mmCIF file of C-alpha atoms and ligand atoms in Angstrom:
data_model
loop_
_atom_site.group_PDB
_atom_site.id
_atom_site.type_symbol
_atom_site.label_atom_id
_atom_site.label_comp_id
_atom_site.label_asym_id
_atom_site.label_seq_id
_atom_site.Cartn_x
_atom_site.Cartn_y
_atom_site.Cartn_z
ATOM 1 C CA MET A 10 59.346 -22.592 -21.565
ATOM 2 C CA LYS A 11 56.867 -23.577 -24.266
ATOM 3 C CA SER A 12 55.701 -26.674 -22.370
ATOM 4 C CA SER A 13 55.085 -24.725 -19.099
ATOM 5 C CA ARG A 14 52.906 -22.248 -21.021
ATOM 6 C CA PHE A 15 51.004 -25.152 -22.555
ATOM 7 C CA PHE A 16 50.397 -26.650 -19.070
ATOM 8 C CA ALA A 17 49.222 -23.283 -17.716
ATOM 9 C CA ILE A 18 46.657 -23.011 -20.531
ATOM 10 C CA LEU A 19 45.570 -26.623 -19.989
ATOM 11 C CA ILE A 20 45.102 -26.096 -16.230
ATOM 12 C CA SER A 21 43.113 -22.890 -16.706
ATOM 13 C CA PHE A 22 40.938 -24.687 -19.278
ATOM 14 C CA PHE A 23 40.180 -27.545 -16.846
ATOM 15 C CA LEU A 24 39.546 -25.102 -13.985
ATOM 16 C CA THR A 25 37.027 -23.157 -16.123
ATOM 17 C CA LEU A 26 35.365 -26.438 -17.139
ATOM 18 C CA LEU A 27 35.191 -27.590 -13.510
ATOM 19 C CA LEU A 28 33.706 -24.276 -12.360
ATOM 20 C CA SER A 29 31.073 -24.289 -15.132
ATOM 21 C CA VAL A 30 30.110 -27.900 -14.369
ATOM 22 C CA SER A 31 29.810 -27.233 -10.642
ATOM 23 C CA TRP A 32 27.856 -23.991 -11.302
ATOM 24 C CA ALA A 33 25.460 -25.882 -13.619
ATOM 25 C CA THR A 34 25.112 -28.704 -11.066
ATOM 26 C CA ALA A 35 24.373 -26.222 -8.264
ATOM 27 C CA LYS A 36 21.839 -24.442 -10.494
ATOM 28 C CA ASN A 37 20.146 -27.730 -11.408
ATOM 29 C CA SER A 38 20.031 -28.903 -7.814
ATOM 30 C CA SER A 39 18.535 -25.596 -6.603
ATOM 31 C CA HIS A 40 15.982 -25.818 -9.424
ATOM 32 C CA GLU A 41 15.159 -29.400 -8.374
ATOM 33 C CA ALA A 42 14.896 -28.299 -4.739
ATOM 34 C CA PHE A 43 12.470 -25.534 -5.732
ATOM 35 C CA LEU A 44 10.294 -28.027 -7.627
ATOM 36 C CA GLU A 45 10.336 -30.391 -4.646
ATOM 37 C CA CYS A 46 9.341 -27.516 -2.366
ATOM 38 C CA LEU A 47 6.342 -26.716 -4.593
ATOM 39 C CA GLU A 48 5.284 -30.385 -4.552
ATOM 40 C CA SER A 49 5.591 -30.684 -0.788
ATOM 41 C CA HIS A 50 3.674 -27.458 -0.047
ATOM 42 C CA SER A 51 0.672 -28.119 -2.291
ATOM 43 C CA GLU A 52 -2.180 -30.576 -1.894
ATOM 44 C CA THR A 53 -1.531 -34.018 -3.380
ATOM 45 C CA SER A 54 -5.166 -34.186 -4.527
ATOM 46 C CA ASN A 55 -4.383 -31.229 -6.865
ATOM 47 C CA PRO A 56 -0.953 -32.134 -8.265
ATOM 48 C CA ILE A 57 1.073 -29.012 -8.912
ATOM 49 C CA SER A 58 3.295 -30.840 -11.408
ATOM 50 C CA ALA A 59 0.419 -30.712 -13.928
ATOM 51 C CA VAL A 60 0.579 -26.899 -14.042
ATOM 52 C CA LEU A 61 4.345 -26.336 -14.083
ATOM 53 C CA TYR A 62 6.178 -25.348 -17.272
ATOM 54 C CA THR A 63 9.980 -25.302 -17.403
ATOM 55 C CA PRO A 64 12.031 -24.419 -20.503
ATOM 56 C CA ALA A 65 12.325 -28.187 -21.090
ATOM 57 C CA ASN A 66 8.554 -28.387 -21.613
ATOM 58 C CA SER A 67 7.378 -28.092 -25.228
ATOM 59 C CA SER A 68 4.510 -25.746 -24.221
ATOM 60 C CA TYR A 69 6.766 -23.394 -22.213
ATOM 61 C CA SER A 70 7.142 -20.750 -24.951
ATOM 62 C CA ALA A 71 3.460 -20.800 -25.896
ATOM 63 C CA VAL A 72 2.384 -20.393 -22.262
ATOM 64 C CA LEU A 73 4.922 -17.608 -21.698
ATOM 65 C CA GLN A 74 3.955 -15.705 -24.850
ATOM 66 C CA SER A 75 0.202 -16.053 -24.529
ATOM 67 C CA TYR A 76 0.059 -13.195 -21.998
ATOM 68 C CA ILE A 77 3.007 -11.093 -23.209
ATOM 69 C CA ARG A 78 1.014 -8.075 -24.362
ATOM 70 C CA ASN A 79 3.986 -5.808 -25.052
ATOM 71 C CA LEU A 80 5.889 -7.337 -27.953
ATOM 72 C CA ARG A 81 9.030 -5.376 -27.052
ATOM 73 C CA PHE A 82 9.447 -7.926 -24.273
ATOM 74 C CA ASN A 83 8.942 -10.912 -26.541
ATOM 75 C CA GLU A 84 12.492 -11.054 -27.863
ATOM 76 C CA SER A 85 15.110 -13.779 -27.616
ATOM 77 C CA VAL A 86 17.207 -11.432 -25.419
ATOM 78 C CA THR A 87 14.334 -10.784 -22.966
ATOM 79 C CA PRO A 88 15.109 -12.525 -19.635
ATOM 80 C CA LYS A 89 12.983 -15.657 -19.299
ATOM 81 C CA PRO A 90 11.410 -17.204 -16.181
ATOM 82 C CA GLN A 91 12.887 -20.410 -14.766
ATOM 83 C CA LEU A 92 9.366 -21.706 -14.431
ATOM 84 C CA ILE A 93 5.749 -20.785 -15.136
ATOM 85 C CA LEU A 94 3.114 -21.926 -12.656
ATOM 86 C CA THR A 95 -0.386 -21.693 -14.138
ATOM 87 C CA ALA A 96 -2.149 -22.100 -10.775
ATOM 88 C CA LEU A 97 -5.420 -24.003 -10.765
ATOM 89 C CA HIS A 98 -5.900 -24.350 -7.023
ATOM 90 C CA LEU A 99 -5.384 -22.119 -3.980
ATOM 91 C CA SER A 100 -2.709 -24.448 -2.599
ATOM 92 C CA HIS A 101 -0.657 -23.882 -5.777
ATOM 93 C CA ILE A 102 -0.539 -20.149 -5.030
ATOM 94 C CA GLN A 103 0.246 -20.734 -1.364
ATOM 95 C CA ALA A 104 3.085 -23.100 -2.330
ATOM 96 C CA ALA A 105 4.456 -20.541 -4.815
ATOM 97 C CA ILE A 106 4.589 -17.811 -2.142
ATOM 98 C CA ILE A 107 6.138 -20.026 0.528
ATOM 99 C CA CYS A 108 8.743 -21.624 -1.777
ATOM 100 C CA ALA A 109 9.692 -18.288 -3.371
ATOM 101 C CA LYS A 110 10.568 -17.084 0.136
ATOM 102 C CA ILE A 111 12.426 -20.249 1.149
ATOM 103 C CA HIS A 112 14.507 -20.332 -2.058
ATOM 104 C CA GLY A 113 14.909 -16.566 -2.535
ATOM 105 C CA LEU A 114 13.483 -16.756 -6.066
ATOM 106 C CA GLN A 115 11.585 -13.721 -7.305
ATOM 107 C CA MET A 116 7.907 -14.360 -8.056
ATOM 108 C CA LYS A 117 6.167 -12.352 -10.783
ATOM 109 C CA ILE A 118 2.356 -12.358 -10.651
ATOM 110 C CA ARG A 119 0.642 -12.125 -14.023
ATOM 111 C CA SER A 120 -3.083 -11.684 -14.691
ATOM 112 C CA GLY A 121 -3.788 -10.046 -18.066
ATOM 113 C CA GLY A 122 -0.121 -9.320 -18.920
ATOM 114 C CA HIS A 123 -0.846 -5.710 -19.960
ATOM 115 C CA ASP A 124 1.775 -4.090 -17.778
ATOM 116 C CA TYR A 125 3.470 -1.448 -19.948
ATOM 117 C CA GLU A 126 6.935 -2.358 -18.620
ATOM 118 C CA GLY A 127 6.382 -6.115 -18.656
ATOM 119 C CA ALA A 128 6.605 -6.078 -14.833
ATOM 120 C CA SER A 129 4.523 -9.254 -14.582
ATOM 121 C CA TYR A 130 6.815 -11.399 -16.741
ATOM 122 C CA VAL A 131 10.301 -9.794 -16.990
ATOM 123 C CA SER A 132 13.025 -9.354 -14.373
ATOM 124 C CA ASP A 133 16.786 -8.736 -14.164
ATOM 125 C CA VAL A 134 17.148 -11.356 -11.416
ATOM 126 C CA PRO A 135 16.259 -15.086 -11.550
ATOM 127 C CA PHE A 136 12.477 -15.393 -11.342
ATOM 128 C CA PHE A 137 9.380 -17.456 -12.033
ATOM 129 C CA ILE A 138 5.862 -16.484 -13.104
ATOM 130 C CA LEU A 139 2.715 -17.198 -11.151
ATOM 131 C CA ASP A 140 0.136 -17.064 -13.956
ATOM 132 C CA MET A 141 -3.410 -16.316 -12.810
ATOM 133 C CA PHE A 142 -5.337 -16.880 -16.053
ATOM 134 C CA ASN A 143 -7.085 -19.988 -14.695
ATOM 135 C CA PHE A 144 -8.600 -17.887 -11.888
ATOM 136 C CA ARG A 145 -11.148 -16.079 -14.070
ATOM 137 C CA SER A 146 -14.615 -16.848 -12.713
ATOM 138 C CA ILE A 147 -17.212 -14.059 -12.496
ATOM 139 C CA ASN A 148 -20.197 -14.470 -10.157
ATOM 140 C CA ILE A 149 -22.842 -11.812 -10.502
ATOM 141 C CA SER A 150 -25.712 -11.027 -8.161
ATOM 142 C CA ILE A 151 -28.079 -8.639 -9.921
ATOM 143 C CA GLU A 152 -30.297 -8.730 -6.828
ATOM 144 C CA ASN A 153 -27.492 -7.218 -4.715
ATOM 145 C CA GLU A 154 -25.955 -5.319 -7.635
ATOM 146 C CA THR A 155 -22.553 -6.842 -6.883
ATOM 147 C CA ALA A 156 -20.159 -9.371 -8.414
ATOM 148 C CA TRP A 157 -17.110 -11.387 -7.333
ATOM 149 C CA VAL A 158 -14.548 -11.234 -10.103
ATOM 150 C CA GLN A 159 -11.377 -13.338 -10.049
ATOM 151 C CA ALA A 160 -8.062 -11.681 -10.870
ATOM 152 C CA GLY A 161 -7.384 -13.626 -14.076
ATOM 153 C CA ALA A 162 -10.610 -12.501 -15.761
ATOM 154 C CA THR A 163 -10.366 -9.804 -18.430
ATOM 155 C CA LEU A 164 -12.356 -6.557 -18.465
ATOM 156 C CA GLY A 165 -14.149 -7.750 -21.614
ATOM 157 C CA GLU A 166 -15.314 -10.868 -19.770
ATOM 158 C CA VAL A 167 -16.571 -8.744 -16.866
ATOM 159 C CA TYR A 168 -18.590 -6.484 -19.195
ATOM 160 C CA TYR A 169 -19.922 -9.465 -21.161
ATOM 161 C CA ARG A 170 -21.063 -11.436 -18.089
ATOM 162 C CA ILE A 171 -22.797 -8.365 -16.621
ATOM 163 C CA ALA A 172 -24.545 -7.663 -19.941
ATOM 164 C CA GLU A 173 -25.724 -11.300 -20.091
ATOM 165 C CA LYS A 174 -27.623 -10.750 -16.834
ATOM 166 C CA SER A 175 -28.774 -7.158 -17.146
ATOM 167 C CA ASN A 176 -28.974 -4.388 -19.726
ATOM 168 C CA VAL A 177 -29.156 -1.659 -17.092
ATOM 169 C CA HIS A 178 -25.985 -2.499 -15.162
ATOM 170 C CA GLY A 179 -22.330 -2.009 -15.932
ATOM 171 C CA PHE A 180 -18.975 -1.427 -14.281
ATOM 172 C CA PRO A 181 -16.645 1.565 -14.636
ATOM 173 C CA ALA A 182 -13.293 0.244 -15.848
ATOM 174 C CA GLY A 183 -10.892 0.483 -18.788
ATOM 175 C CA VAL A 184 -11.612 0.517 -22.490
ATOM 176 C CA CYS A 185 -9.342 -2.343 -23.574
ATOM 177 C CA PRO A 186 -11.230 -5.649 -23.242
ATOM 178 C CA THR A 187 -8.126 -7.836 -22.824
ATOM 179 C CA VAL A 188 -6.709 -5.936 -19.816
ATOM 180 C CA GLY A 189 -6.685 -8.171 -16.722
ATOM 181 C CA VAL A 190 -8.699 -7.509 -13.576
ATOM 182 C CA GLY A 191 -5.685 -8.312 -11.335
ATOM 183 C CA GLY A 192 -3.430 -5.493 -12.527
ATOM 184 C CA HIS A 193 -6.187 -3.062 -13.523
ATOM 185 C CA PHE A 194 -8.134 -2.999 -10.254
ATOM 186 C CA GLY A 195 -4.903 -3.177 -8.250
ATOM 187 C CA GLY A 196 -3.737 0.047 -9.926
ATOM 188 C CA GLY A 197 -6.936 2.140 -10.115
ATOM 189 C CA GLY A 198 -8.744 1.641 -13.431
ATOM 190 C CA TYR A 199 -10.195 4.485 -15.458
ATOM 191 C CA GLY A 200 -12.526 4.355 -18.429
ATOM 192 C CA ASN A 201 -15.533 5.821 -20.196
ATOM 193 C CA MET A 202 -17.718 6.033 -17.084
ATOM 194 C CA MET A 203 -15.115 7.783 -14.951
ATOM 195 C CA ARG A 204 -16.869 11.176 -14.916
ATOM 196 C CA LYS A 205 -20.056 9.691 -13.555
ATOM 197 C CA TYR A 206 -18.797 6.837 -11.367
ATOM 198 C CA GLY A 207 -15.101 7.473 -10.734
ATOM 199 C CA LEU A 208 -12.370 4.835 -10.942
ATOM 200 C CA SER A 209 -12.868 1.077 -10.739
ATOM 201 C CA VAL A 210 -11.417 1.126 -7.235
ATOM 202 C CA ASP A 211 -14.088 3.610 -6.104
ATOM 203 C CA ASN A 212 -16.534 0.761 -6.734
ATOM 204 C CA ILE A 213 -14.679 -2.153 -5.109
ATOM 205 C CA ILE A 214 -16.191 -3.272 -1.852
ATOM 206 C CA ASP A 215 -14.248 -6.396 -0.872
ATOM 207 C CA ALA A 216 -11.276 -8.502 -1.960
ATOM 208 C CA GLN A 217 -9.588 -11.825 -1.343
ATOM 209 C CA ILE A 218 -5.825 -11.978 -1.100
ATOM 210 C CA ILE A 219 -3.188 -14.554 -0.189
ATOM 211 C CA ASP A 220 -0.591 -12.775 1.908
ATOM 212 C CA VAL A 221 3.123 -13.401 2.337
ATOM 213 C CA TYR A 222 2.429 -16.104 4.964
ATOM 214 C CA GLY A 223 0.066 -17.983 2.638
ATOM 215 C CA ARG A 224 -3.043 -16.872 4.538
ATOM 216 C CA ILE A 225 -6.291 -16.286 2.640
ATOM 217 C CA LEU A 226 -7.759 -12.968 3.773
ATOM 218 C CA ASP A 227 -10.818 -10.897 2.940
ATOM 219 C CA ARG A 228 -11.424 -7.210 3.649
ATOM 220 C CA ALA A 229 -12.448 -7.827 7.255
ATOM 221 C CA SER A 230 -9.465 -10.057 8.072
ATOM 222 C CA MET A 231 -6.847 -8.092 6.098
ATOM 223 C CA GLY A 232 -7.906 -4.745 7.609
ATOM 224 C CA GLU A 233 -8.638 -1.407 5.975
ATOM 225 C CA ASP A 234 -4.986 -0.398 5.423
ATOM 226 C CA LEU A 235 -4.138 -3.433 3.302
ATOM 227 C CA PHE A 236 -7.490 -3.217 1.497
ATOM 228 C CA TRP A 237 -6.713 0.427 0.694
ATOM 229 C CA ALA A 238 -3.257 -0.559 -0.586
ATOM 230 C CA ILE A 239 -4.483 -3.261 -2.968
ATOM 231 C CA THR A 240 -7.099 -0.967 -4.469
ATOM 232 C CA GLY A 241 -4.752 1.484 -6.136
ATOM 233 C CA GLY A 242 -1.289 0.764 -4.753
ATOM 234 C CA GLY A 243 -0.506 -2.174 -7.054
ATOM 235 C CA GLY A 244 -1.428 -5.573 -5.650
ATOM 236 C CA SER A 245 1.857 -7.405 -6.167
ATOM 237 C CA SER A 246 3.672 -5.398 -3.479
ATOM 238 C CA PHE A 247 1.352 -6.867 -0.852
ATOM 239 C CA GLY A 248 0.365 -10.399 -1.877
ATOM 240 C CA VAL A 249 -1.533 -12.288 -4.557
ATOM 241 C CA VAL A 250 -5.015 -10.909 -5.161
ATOM 242 C CA LEU A 251 -7.450 -13.741 -5.850
ATOM 243 C CA ALA A 252 -10.616 -11.761 -6.482
ATOM 244 C CA TYR A 253 -12.348 -8.422 -6.078
ATOM 245 C CA LYS A 254 -15.968 -7.837 -5.118
ATOM 246 C CA ILE A 255 -17.357 -5.013 -7.224
ATOM 247 C CA LYS A 256 -20.438 -2.828 -6.922
ATOM 248 C CA LEU A 257 -22.323 -2.726 -10.205
ATOM 249 C CA VAL A 258 -23.485 0.665 -11.429
ATOM 250 C CA ARG A 259 -26.705 1.633 -13.208
ATOM 251 C CA VAL A 260 -26.489 2.443 -16.907
ATOM 252 C CA PRO A 261 -29.191 3.346 -19.459
ATOM 253 C CA SER A 262 -30.506 0.330 -21.401
ATOM 254 C CA THR A 263 -29.415 1.968 -24.644
ATOM 255 C CA VAL A 264 -26.095 3.731 -24.874
ATOM 256 C CA THR A 265 -25.079 5.497 -28.071
ATOM 257 C CA VAL A 266 -21.413 6.225 -28.548
ATOM 258 C CA PHE A 267 -20.275 8.746 -31.135
ATOM 259 C CA ARG A 268 -17.560 11.282 -31.756
ATOM 260 C CA VAL A 269 -18.088 14.811 -33.065
ATOM 261 C CA ALA A 270 -15.049 17.000 -33.632
ATOM 262 C CA ARG A 271 -15.911 20.692 -33.088
ATOM 263 C CA THR A 272 -13.939 23.630 -31.722
ATOM 264 C CA TYR A 273 -15.292 26.307 -29.417
ATOM 265 C CA GLU A 274 -15.543 28.674 -32.399
ATOM 266 C CA GLU A 275 -17.723 26.088 -34.161
ATOM 267 C CA ASN A 276 -20.444 26.265 -31.474
ATOM 268 C CA LEU A 277 -19.130 23.387 -29.368
ATOM 269 C CA THR A 278 -21.074 24.462 -26.261
ATOM 270 C CA ASN A 279 -24.367 24.700 -28.189
ATOM 271 C CA ILE A 280 -23.929 21.107 -29.366
ATOM 272 C CA VAL A 281 -23.327 19.858 -25.818
ATOM 273 C CA TYR A 282 -26.372 21.748 -24.474
ATOM 274 C CA SER A 283 -28.581 20.396 -27.251
ATOM 275 C CA LEU A 284 -27.926 16.816 -26.068
ATOM 276 C CA PRO A 285 -30.495 15.235 -23.731
ATOM 277 C CA ALA A 286 -29.455 15.497 -20.059
ATOM 278 C CA SER A 287 -28.832 11.728 -19.770
ATOM 279 C CA CYS A 288 -26.295 11.893 -22.626
ATOM 280 C CA ARG A 289 -24.541 14.884 -21.096
ATOM 281 C CA GLN A 290 -24.093 12.984 -17.831
ATOM 282 C CA VAL A 291 -22.301 10.100 -19.510
ATOM 283 C CA ALA A 292 -20.457 12.210 -22.118
HETATM 284 C C1 FAD O 753 -3.588 -1.901 -24.557
HETATM 285 C C2 FAD O 753 -3.756 -1.368 -23.160
HETATM 286 C C3 FAD O 753 -4.896 -0.631 -22.868
HETATM 287 C C4 FAD O 753 -5.092 -0.121 -21.572
HETATM 288 N N1 FAD O 753 -6.226 0.594 -21.300
HETATM 289 C C5 FAD O 753 -6.415 1.090 -20.058
HETATM 290 C C6 FAD O 753 -7.604 1.845 -19.740
HETATM 291 O O1 FAD O 753 -8.466 2.074 -20.566
HETATM 292 N N2 FAD O 753 -7.735 2.300 -18.458
HETATM 293 C C7 FAD O 753 -6.774 2.061 -17.494
HETATM 294 O O2 FAD O 753 -6.965 2.470 -16.345
HETATM 295 N N3 FAD O 753 -5.646 1.354 -17.774
HETATM 296 C C8 FAD O 753 -5.453 0.875 -19.030
HETATM 297 N N4 FAD O 753 -4.296 0.168 -19.299
HETATM 298 C C9 FAD O 753 -3.324 -0.044 -18.239
HETATM 299 C C10 FAD O 753 -3.675 -1.326 -17.467
HETATM 300 O O3 FAD O 753 -4.849 -1.117 -16.709
HETATM 301 C C11 FAD O 753 -2.515 -1.689 -16.513
HETATM 302 O O4 FAD O 753 -1.337 -1.897 -17.249
HETATM 303 C C12 FAD O 753 -2.847 -2.909 -15.672
HETATM 304 O O5 FAD O 753 -1.909 -3.014 -14.620
HETATM 305 C C13 FAD O 753 -2.865 -4.185 -16.497
HETATM 306 O O6 FAD O 753 -3.346 -5.249 -15.732
HETATM 307 P P1 FAD O 753 -3.075 -6.761 -16.209
HETATM 308 O O7 FAD O 753 -3.591 -7.683 -15.178
HETATM 309 O O8 FAD O 753 -3.550 -6.924 -17.617
HETATM 310 O O9 FAD O 753 -1.472 -6.757 -16.284
HETATM 311 P P2 FAD O 753 -0.325 -7.653 -15.637
HETATM 312 O O10 FAD O 753 0.855 -7.340 -16.506
HETATM 313 O O11 FAD O 753 -0.712 -9.064 -15.497
HETATM 314 O O12 FAD O 753 -0.152 -7.034 -14.194
HETATM 315 C C14 FAD O 753 0.176 -5.671 -13.981
HETATM 316 C C15 FAD O 753 0.781 -5.506 -12.584
HETATM 317 O O13 FAD O 753 -0.132 -5.981 -11.594
HETATM 318 C C16 FAD O 753 0.425 -7.078 -10.863
HETATM 319 N N5 FAD O 753 -0.611 -8.098 -10.704
HETATM 320 C C17 FAD O 753 -1.314 -8.697 -11.706
HETATM 321 N N6 FAD O 753 -2.190 -9.574 -11.194
HETATM 322 C C18 FAD O 753 -2.041 -9.538 -9.845
HETATM 323 C C19 FAD O 753 -2.666 -10.256 -8.776
HETATM 324 N N7 FAD O 753 -3.595 -11.182 -9.004
HETATM 325 N N8 FAD O 753 -2.271 -9.997 -7.513
HETATM 326 C C20 FAD O 753 -1.311 -9.062 -7.273
HETATM 327 N N9 FAD O 753 -0.679 -8.372 -8.250
HETATM 328 C C21 FAD O 753 -1.041 -8.601 -9.531
HETATM 329 C C22 FAD O 753 1.561 -7.602 -11.740
HETATM 330 O O14 FAD O 753 2.538 -8.290 -10.987
HETATM 331 C C23 FAD O 753 2.072 -6.329 -12.391
HETATM 332 O O15 FAD O 753 2.913 -5.636 -11.495
HETATM 333 C C24 FAD O 753 -4.102 -0.348 -20.586
HETATM 334 C C25 FAD O 753 -2.944 -1.083 -20.895
HETATM 335 C C26 FAD O 753 -2.773 -1.570 -22.175
HETATM 336 C C27 FAD O 753 -1.536 -2.338 -22.497
#
């Protein structure tokens, strides 16, 4: 009786061991297959292996944490990506989209990492991160009063680059300088100039996106519906936004910012009317 119980325990132990080994082997082989897919769908002249970080890589945690802006999601229990792809080249993004589809692995797109819910770097299902921080160039044309801004740039960088070229131009967007262009412009973008110039998306005139088929599209080729969707509807539902073309707005060469706390009973309206008209417009 005793020996049959012992054998039953032994068999169940070996069965559990066998199942765990085969599960781990299957997981490893699907991970390997995903890596191979990325290699085969990107250009050999721009090796994708140089920008891939798996948990086995010593820089994995640093790369993951560098754009986790909500520390609630920087805990040991927070689900972690199987891989982080810090794309440097368009073909890296195309490969990520195509291979995510082939292998059914969820892709999270991260620009500035300021999503309140950690939507760009947390998931309840197996996932990887497409990190856009290398796509952060800003090309300004003061002559045309426009700029092409890549998704991985921050708002602070946008303001700084505009100010380098002109002291009478600006762009209406958020107040936090480390917020990313990718998520901010995709979702609307409000800030100090909203009353005069509206939201960021009211001043976006073109965009570049890589769609679900890996095609690079601009406003003309994506069509007005998709352009409308990625300027307020949240870009990640529709593709990977590479860049937005923005219309610069005119600002006074000197802007004074101050705060005065007064109630209506304390002559609030008189204070507002005593300001010069230009201040009232911006205030
Ligand atoms: C401290 C702080 C201050 C803020 N201040 C303001 C403010 O003043 N005004 C305001 O309007 N908002 C403000 N926000 C909100 C902020 O604009 C949004 O959370 C915005 O989505 C963050 O963009 P991100 O690129 O930094 O975030 P991410 O976390 O990288 O992305 C946010 C979302 O956009 C998607 N996404 C990111 N990049 C791309 C891309 N290239 N293509 C497609 N999808 C993409 C992500 O997948 C995710 O779903 C603030 C947020 C924080 C945390």
